[in-house]
mmCIF file of C-alpha atoms in Angstrom:
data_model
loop_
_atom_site.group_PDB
_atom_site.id
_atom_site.type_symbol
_atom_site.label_atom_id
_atom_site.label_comp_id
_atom_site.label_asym_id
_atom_site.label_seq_id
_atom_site.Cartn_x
_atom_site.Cartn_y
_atom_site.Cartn_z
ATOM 1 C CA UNK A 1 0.000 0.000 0.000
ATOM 2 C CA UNK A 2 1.634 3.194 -0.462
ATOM 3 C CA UNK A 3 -0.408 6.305 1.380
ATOM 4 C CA UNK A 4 -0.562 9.581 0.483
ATOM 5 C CA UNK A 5 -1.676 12.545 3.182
ATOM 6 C CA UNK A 6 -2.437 16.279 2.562
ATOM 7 C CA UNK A 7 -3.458 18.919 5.217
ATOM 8 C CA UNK A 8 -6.653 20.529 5.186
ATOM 9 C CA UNK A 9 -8.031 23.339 7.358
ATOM 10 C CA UNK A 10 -9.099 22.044 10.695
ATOM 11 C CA UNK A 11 -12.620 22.701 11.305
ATOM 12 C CA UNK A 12 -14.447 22.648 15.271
ATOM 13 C CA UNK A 13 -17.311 21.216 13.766
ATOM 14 C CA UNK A 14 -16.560 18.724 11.482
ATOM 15 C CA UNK A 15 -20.792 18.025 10.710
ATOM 16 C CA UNK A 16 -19.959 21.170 8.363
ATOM 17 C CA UNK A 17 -17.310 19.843 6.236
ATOM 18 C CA UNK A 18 -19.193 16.628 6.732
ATOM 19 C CA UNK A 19 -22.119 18.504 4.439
ATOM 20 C CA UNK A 20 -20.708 17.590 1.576
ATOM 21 C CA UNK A 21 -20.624 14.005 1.970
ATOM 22 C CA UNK A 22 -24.284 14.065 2.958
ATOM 23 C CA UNK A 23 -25.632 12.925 -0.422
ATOM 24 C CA UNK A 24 -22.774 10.396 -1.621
ATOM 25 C CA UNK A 25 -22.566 7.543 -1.708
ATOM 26 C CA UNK A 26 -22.669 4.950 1.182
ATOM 27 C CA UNK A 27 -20.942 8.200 3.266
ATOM 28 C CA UNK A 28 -19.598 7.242 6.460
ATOM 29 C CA UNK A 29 -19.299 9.972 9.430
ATOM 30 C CA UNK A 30 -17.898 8.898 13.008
ATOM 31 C CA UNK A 31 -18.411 12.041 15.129
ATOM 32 C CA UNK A 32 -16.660 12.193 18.274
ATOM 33 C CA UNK A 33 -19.600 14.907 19.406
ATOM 34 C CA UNK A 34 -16.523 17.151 20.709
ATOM 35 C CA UNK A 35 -18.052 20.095 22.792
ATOM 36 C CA UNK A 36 -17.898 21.276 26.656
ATOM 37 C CA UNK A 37 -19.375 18.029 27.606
ATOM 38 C CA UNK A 38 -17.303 15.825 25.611
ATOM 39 C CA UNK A 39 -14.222 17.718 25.812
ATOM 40 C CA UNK A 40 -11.541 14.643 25.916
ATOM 41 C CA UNK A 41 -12.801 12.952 22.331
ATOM 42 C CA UNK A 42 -10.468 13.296 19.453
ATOM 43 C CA UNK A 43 -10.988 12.081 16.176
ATOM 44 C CA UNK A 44 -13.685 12.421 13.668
ATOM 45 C CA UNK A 45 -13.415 9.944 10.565
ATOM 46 C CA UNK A 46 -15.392 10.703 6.993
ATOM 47 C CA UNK A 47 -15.062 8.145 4.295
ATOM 48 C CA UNK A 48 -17.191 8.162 0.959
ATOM 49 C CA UNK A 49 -17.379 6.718 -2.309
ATOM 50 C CA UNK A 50 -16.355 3.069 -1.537
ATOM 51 C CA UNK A 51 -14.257 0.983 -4.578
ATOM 52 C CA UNK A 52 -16.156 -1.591 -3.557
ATOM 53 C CA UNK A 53 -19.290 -2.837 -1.562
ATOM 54 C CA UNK A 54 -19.696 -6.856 -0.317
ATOM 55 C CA UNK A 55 -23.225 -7.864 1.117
ATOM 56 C CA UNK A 56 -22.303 -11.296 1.540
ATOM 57 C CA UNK A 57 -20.063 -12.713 4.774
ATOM 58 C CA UNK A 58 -18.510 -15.471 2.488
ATOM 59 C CA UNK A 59 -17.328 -13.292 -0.082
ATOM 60 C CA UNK A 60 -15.000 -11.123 3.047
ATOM 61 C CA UNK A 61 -11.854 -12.856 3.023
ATOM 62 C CA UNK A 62 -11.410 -13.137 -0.323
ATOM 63 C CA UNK A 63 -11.233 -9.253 -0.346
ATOM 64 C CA UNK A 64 -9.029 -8.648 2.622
ATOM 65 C CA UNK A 65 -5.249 -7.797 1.859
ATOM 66 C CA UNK A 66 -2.837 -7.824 4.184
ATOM 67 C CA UNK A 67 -1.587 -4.129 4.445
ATOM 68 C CA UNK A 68 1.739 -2.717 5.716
ATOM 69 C CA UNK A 69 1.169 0.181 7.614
ATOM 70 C CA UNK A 70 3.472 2.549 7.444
ATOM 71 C CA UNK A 71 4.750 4.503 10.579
ATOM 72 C CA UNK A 72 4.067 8.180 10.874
ATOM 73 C CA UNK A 73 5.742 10.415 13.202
ATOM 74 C CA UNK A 74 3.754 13.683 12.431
ATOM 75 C CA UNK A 75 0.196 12.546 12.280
ATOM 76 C CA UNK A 76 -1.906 10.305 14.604
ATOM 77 C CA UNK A 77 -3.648 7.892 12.413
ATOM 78 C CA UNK A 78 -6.700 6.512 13.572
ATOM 79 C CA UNK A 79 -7.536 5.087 10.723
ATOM 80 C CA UNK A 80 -6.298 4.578 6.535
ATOM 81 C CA UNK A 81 -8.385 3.981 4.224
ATOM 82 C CA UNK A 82 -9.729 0.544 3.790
ATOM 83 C CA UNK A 83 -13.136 -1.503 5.380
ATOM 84 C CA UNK A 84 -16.134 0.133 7.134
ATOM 85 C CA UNK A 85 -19.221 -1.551 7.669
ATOM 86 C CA UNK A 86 -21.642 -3.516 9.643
ATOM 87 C CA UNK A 87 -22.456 -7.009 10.344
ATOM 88 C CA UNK A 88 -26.127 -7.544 12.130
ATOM 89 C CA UNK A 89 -27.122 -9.934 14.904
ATOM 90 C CA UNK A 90 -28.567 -11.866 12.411
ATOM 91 C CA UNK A 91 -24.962 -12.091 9.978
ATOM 92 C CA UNK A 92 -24.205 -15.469 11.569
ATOM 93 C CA UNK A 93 -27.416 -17.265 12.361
ATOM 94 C CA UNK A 94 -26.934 -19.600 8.688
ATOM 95 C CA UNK A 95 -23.542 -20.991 10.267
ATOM 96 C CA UNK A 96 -24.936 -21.914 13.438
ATOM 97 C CA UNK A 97 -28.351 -23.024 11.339
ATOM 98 C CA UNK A 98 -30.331 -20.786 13.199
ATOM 99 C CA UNK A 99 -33.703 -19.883 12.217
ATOM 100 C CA UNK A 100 -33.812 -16.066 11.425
ATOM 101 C CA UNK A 101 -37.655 -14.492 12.093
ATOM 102 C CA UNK A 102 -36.821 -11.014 12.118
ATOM 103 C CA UNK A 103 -39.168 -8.978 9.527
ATOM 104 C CA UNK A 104 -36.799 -6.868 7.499
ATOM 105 C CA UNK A 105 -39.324 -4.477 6.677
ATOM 106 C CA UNK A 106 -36.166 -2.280 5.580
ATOM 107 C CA UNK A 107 -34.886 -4.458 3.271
ATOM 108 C CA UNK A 108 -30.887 -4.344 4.850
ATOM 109 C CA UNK A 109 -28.429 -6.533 3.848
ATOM 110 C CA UNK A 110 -27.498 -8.197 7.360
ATOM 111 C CA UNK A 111 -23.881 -7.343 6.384
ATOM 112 C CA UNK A 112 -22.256 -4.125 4.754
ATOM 113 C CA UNK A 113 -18.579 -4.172 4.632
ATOM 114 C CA UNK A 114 -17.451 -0.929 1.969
ATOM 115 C CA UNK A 115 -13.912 -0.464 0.938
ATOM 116 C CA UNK A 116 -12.850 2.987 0.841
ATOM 117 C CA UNK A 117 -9.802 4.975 -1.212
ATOM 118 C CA UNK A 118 -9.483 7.643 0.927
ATOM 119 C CA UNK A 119 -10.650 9.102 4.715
ATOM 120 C CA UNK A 120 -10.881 12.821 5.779
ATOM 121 C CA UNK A 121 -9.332 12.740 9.581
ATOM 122 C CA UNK A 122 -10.365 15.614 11.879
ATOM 123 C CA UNK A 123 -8.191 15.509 14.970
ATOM 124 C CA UNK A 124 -9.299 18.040 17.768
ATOM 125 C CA UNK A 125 -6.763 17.594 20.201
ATOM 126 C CA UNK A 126 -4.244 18.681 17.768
ATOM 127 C CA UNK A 127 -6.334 21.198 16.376
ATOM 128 C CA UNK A 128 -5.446 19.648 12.630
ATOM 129 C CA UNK A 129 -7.559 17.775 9.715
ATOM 130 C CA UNK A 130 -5.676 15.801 6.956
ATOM 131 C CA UNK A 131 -7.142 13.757 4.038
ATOM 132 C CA UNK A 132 -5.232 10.395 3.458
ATOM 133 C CA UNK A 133 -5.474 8.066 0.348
ATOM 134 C CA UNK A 134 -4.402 5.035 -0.946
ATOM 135 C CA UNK A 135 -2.343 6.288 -3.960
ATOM 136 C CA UNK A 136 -3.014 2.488 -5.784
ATOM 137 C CA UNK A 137 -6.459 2.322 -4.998
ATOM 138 C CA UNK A 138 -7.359 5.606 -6.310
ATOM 139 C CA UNK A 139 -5.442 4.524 -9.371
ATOM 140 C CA UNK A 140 -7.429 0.992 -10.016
ATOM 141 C CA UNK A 141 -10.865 1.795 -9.344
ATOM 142 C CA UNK A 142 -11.605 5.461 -9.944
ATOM 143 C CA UNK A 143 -10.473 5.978 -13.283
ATOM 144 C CA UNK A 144 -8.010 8.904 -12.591
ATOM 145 C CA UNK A 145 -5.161 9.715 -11.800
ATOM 146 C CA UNK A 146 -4.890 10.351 -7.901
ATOM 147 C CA UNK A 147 -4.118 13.547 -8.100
ATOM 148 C CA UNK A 148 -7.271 15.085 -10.147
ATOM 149 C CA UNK A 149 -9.681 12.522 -7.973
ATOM 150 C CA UNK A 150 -8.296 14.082 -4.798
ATOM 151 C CA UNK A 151 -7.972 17.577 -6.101
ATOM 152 C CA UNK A 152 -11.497 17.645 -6.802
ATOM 153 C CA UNK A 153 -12.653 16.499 -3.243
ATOM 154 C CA UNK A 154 -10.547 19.090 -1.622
ATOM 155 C CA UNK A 155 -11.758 22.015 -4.428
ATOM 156 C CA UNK A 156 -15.309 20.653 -3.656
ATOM 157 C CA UNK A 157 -14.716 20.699 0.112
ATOM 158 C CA UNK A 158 -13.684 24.256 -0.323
ATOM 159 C CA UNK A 159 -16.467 25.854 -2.697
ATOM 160 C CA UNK A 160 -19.098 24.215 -0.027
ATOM 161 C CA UNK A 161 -17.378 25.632 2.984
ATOM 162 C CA UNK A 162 -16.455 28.741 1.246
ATOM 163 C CA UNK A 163 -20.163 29.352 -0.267
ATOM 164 C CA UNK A 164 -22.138 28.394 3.088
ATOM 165 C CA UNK A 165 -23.672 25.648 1.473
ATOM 166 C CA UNK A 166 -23.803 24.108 4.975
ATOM 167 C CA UNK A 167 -26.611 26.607 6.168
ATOM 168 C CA UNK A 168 -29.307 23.446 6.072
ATOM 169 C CA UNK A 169 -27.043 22.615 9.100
ATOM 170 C CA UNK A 170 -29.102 25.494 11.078
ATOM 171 C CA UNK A 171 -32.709 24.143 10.142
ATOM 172 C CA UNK A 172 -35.532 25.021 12.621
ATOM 173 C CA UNK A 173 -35.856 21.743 14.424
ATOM 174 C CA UNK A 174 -38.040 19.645 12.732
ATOM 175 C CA UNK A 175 -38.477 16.555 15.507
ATOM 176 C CA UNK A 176 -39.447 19.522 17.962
ATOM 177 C CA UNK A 177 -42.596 20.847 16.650
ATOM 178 C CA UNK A 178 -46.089 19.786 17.944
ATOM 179 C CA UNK A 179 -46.922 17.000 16.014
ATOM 180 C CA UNK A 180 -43.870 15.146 15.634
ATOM 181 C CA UNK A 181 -43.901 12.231 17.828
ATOM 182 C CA UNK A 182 -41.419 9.515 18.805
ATOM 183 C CA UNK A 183 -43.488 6.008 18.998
ATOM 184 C CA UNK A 184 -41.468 2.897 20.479
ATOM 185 C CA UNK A 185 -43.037 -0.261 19.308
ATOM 186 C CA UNK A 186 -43.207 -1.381 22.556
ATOM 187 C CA UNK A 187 -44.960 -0.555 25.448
ATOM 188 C CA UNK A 188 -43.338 0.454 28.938
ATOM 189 C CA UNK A 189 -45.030 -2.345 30.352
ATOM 190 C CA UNK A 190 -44.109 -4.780 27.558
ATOM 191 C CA UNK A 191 -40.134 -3.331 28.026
ATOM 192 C CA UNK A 192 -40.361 -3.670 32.339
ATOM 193 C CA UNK A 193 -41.521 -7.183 31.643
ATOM 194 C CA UNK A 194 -38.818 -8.446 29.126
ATOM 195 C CA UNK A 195 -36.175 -6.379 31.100
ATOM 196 C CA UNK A 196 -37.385 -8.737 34.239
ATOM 197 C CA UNK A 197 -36.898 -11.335 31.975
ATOM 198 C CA UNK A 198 -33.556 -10.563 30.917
ATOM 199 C CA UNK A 199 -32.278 -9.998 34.279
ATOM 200 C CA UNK A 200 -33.673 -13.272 35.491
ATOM 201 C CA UNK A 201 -31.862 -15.244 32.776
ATOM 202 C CA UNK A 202 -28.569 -13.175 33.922
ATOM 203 C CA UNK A 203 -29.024 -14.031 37.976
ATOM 204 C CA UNK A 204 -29.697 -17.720 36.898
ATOM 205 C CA UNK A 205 -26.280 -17.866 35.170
ATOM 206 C CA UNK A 206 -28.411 -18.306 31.253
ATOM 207 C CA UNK A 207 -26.351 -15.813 29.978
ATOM 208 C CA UNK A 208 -24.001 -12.878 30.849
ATOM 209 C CA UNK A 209 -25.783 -10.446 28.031
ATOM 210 C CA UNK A 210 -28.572 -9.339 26.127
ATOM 211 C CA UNK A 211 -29.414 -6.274 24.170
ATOM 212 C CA UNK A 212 -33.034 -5.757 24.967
ATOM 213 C CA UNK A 213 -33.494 -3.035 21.966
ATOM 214 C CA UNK A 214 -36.714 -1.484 20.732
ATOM 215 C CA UNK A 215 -38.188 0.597 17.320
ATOM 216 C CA UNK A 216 -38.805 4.154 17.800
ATOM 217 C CA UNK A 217 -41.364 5.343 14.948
ATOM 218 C CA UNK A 218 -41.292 9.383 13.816
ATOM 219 C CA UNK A 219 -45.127 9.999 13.386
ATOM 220 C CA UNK A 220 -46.548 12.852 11.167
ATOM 221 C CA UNK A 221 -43.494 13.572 9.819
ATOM 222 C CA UNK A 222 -42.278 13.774 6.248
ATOM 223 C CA UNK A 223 -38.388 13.267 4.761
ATOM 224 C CA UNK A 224 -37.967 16.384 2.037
ATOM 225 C CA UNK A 225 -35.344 18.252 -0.294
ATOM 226 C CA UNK A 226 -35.323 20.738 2.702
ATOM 227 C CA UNK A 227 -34.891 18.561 5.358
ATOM 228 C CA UNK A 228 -33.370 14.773 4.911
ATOM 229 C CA UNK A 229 -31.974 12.063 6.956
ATOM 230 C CA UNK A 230 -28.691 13.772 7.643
ATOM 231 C CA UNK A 231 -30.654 17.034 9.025
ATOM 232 C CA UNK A 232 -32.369 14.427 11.762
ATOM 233 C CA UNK A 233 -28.848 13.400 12.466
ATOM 234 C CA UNK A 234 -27.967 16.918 13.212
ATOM 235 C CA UNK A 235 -30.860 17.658 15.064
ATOM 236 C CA UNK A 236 -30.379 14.590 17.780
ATOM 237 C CA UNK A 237 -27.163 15.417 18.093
ATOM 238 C CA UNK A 238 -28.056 18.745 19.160
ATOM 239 C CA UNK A 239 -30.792 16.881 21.518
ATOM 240 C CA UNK A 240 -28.379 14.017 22.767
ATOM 241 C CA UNK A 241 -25.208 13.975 22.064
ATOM 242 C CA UNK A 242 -23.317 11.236 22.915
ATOM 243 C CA UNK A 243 -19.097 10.385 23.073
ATOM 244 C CA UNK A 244 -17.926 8.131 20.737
#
């Protein structure tokens, strides 16, 4: 693997330079929700525009590479480019020939692993944001040379930050007014019961975990051009942040 890293500006708040990402494909934020009450997180990762996407848990290690990772002694790395995804509860019930019942109403994949070709690393304790590529990656799968493909994000980047295109970040609140309700699919009597359950099981010795979960349902409420998934994000955030 050979890596390539240039500086960017740093940015306090990196949902802004996030913005841009919004709308691409399978984008990928991890926000450390750095503020006064978080002030000890560090890093905040954005990846977009994956080389290549695997839905299937057989198909993994015949993708995987072993990579030499170079050493750095001016940046902290948290992460270079390579696989981000998820694998559900559900990923590994055919090995163990378990019966899955879950309704996927959604229609997810019960694994998404996503191969990236570059990250954008925001680093608030150094006060510093970098973007770092994979110079061979860029070259096989994107159909340009590195430079041009990585020009244009950062000339993008800039024209979005430089324009205040990010001014749908500062939306009125949506999920606050009257009629917009949070439904679980549960109720609390339904949850105290299975969480008796659960902690029977655990004083019994059954098992040591379980992740009692439950579907929260946004009623009267309508996704638009004006206000989309990644405005929600921004808005709970604002309601609940949590460290990451």
């Amino acid at each position: 693997m050979s890596y390539k890293i240039i500086d960017l500006q740093y940015i306090n708040n990196t949902s802004k330079l996030f913005n841009f990402f919004s709308d691409k494909e399978y984008s990928v934020l991890f926000d450390s929700s750095i503020s006064t009450k978080f002030p000890n997180t560090r890093f905040d990762i954005i990846a977009a525009n994956p080389y290549k996407v695997i839905n299937n848990i057989q198909d993994i290690k015949k993708n995987l590479e072993i990579t030499h990772i170079p050493k750095n002694n001016k940046y902290d790395i948290p992460f270079y480019p390579g696989a981000i995804g998820y694998f559900s509860y559900e990923s590994n019930h055919e090995s163990f020939n378990i019966t899955n019942n879950k309704q996927n109403d959604f229609e997810l994949p019960d694994v998404t692993i996503c191969f990236y070709g570059f990250a954008i690393i925001n680093d608030h304790k150094k006060k510093s944001c970098f973007l770092i590529y994979d110079i061979n990656k860029i070259k096989k799968y994107y159909n340009s040379s590195h430079e041009s493909y990585i020009n244009n994000i950062i000339n993008n980047i800039n024209n979005n930050l430089n324009n205040n295109l990010n001014n749908n970040l500062n939306n009125n609140n949506q999920i606050s007014q009257k009629n917009n309700k949070f439904i679980p699919n549960v109720s609390f009597a339904q949850y105290k019961k299975q969480f008796d359950i659960i902690k029977e099981l655990i004083t019994q010795g059954d098992c040591y975990q379980i992740n009692l979960t439950q579907r929260f349902e946004l009623k009267n409420f309508n996704f638009n051009e004006n206000y989309t998934p990644w405005n929600l994000f921004i808005d709970l955030k604002k309601k609940q942040p949590c460290a990451i």
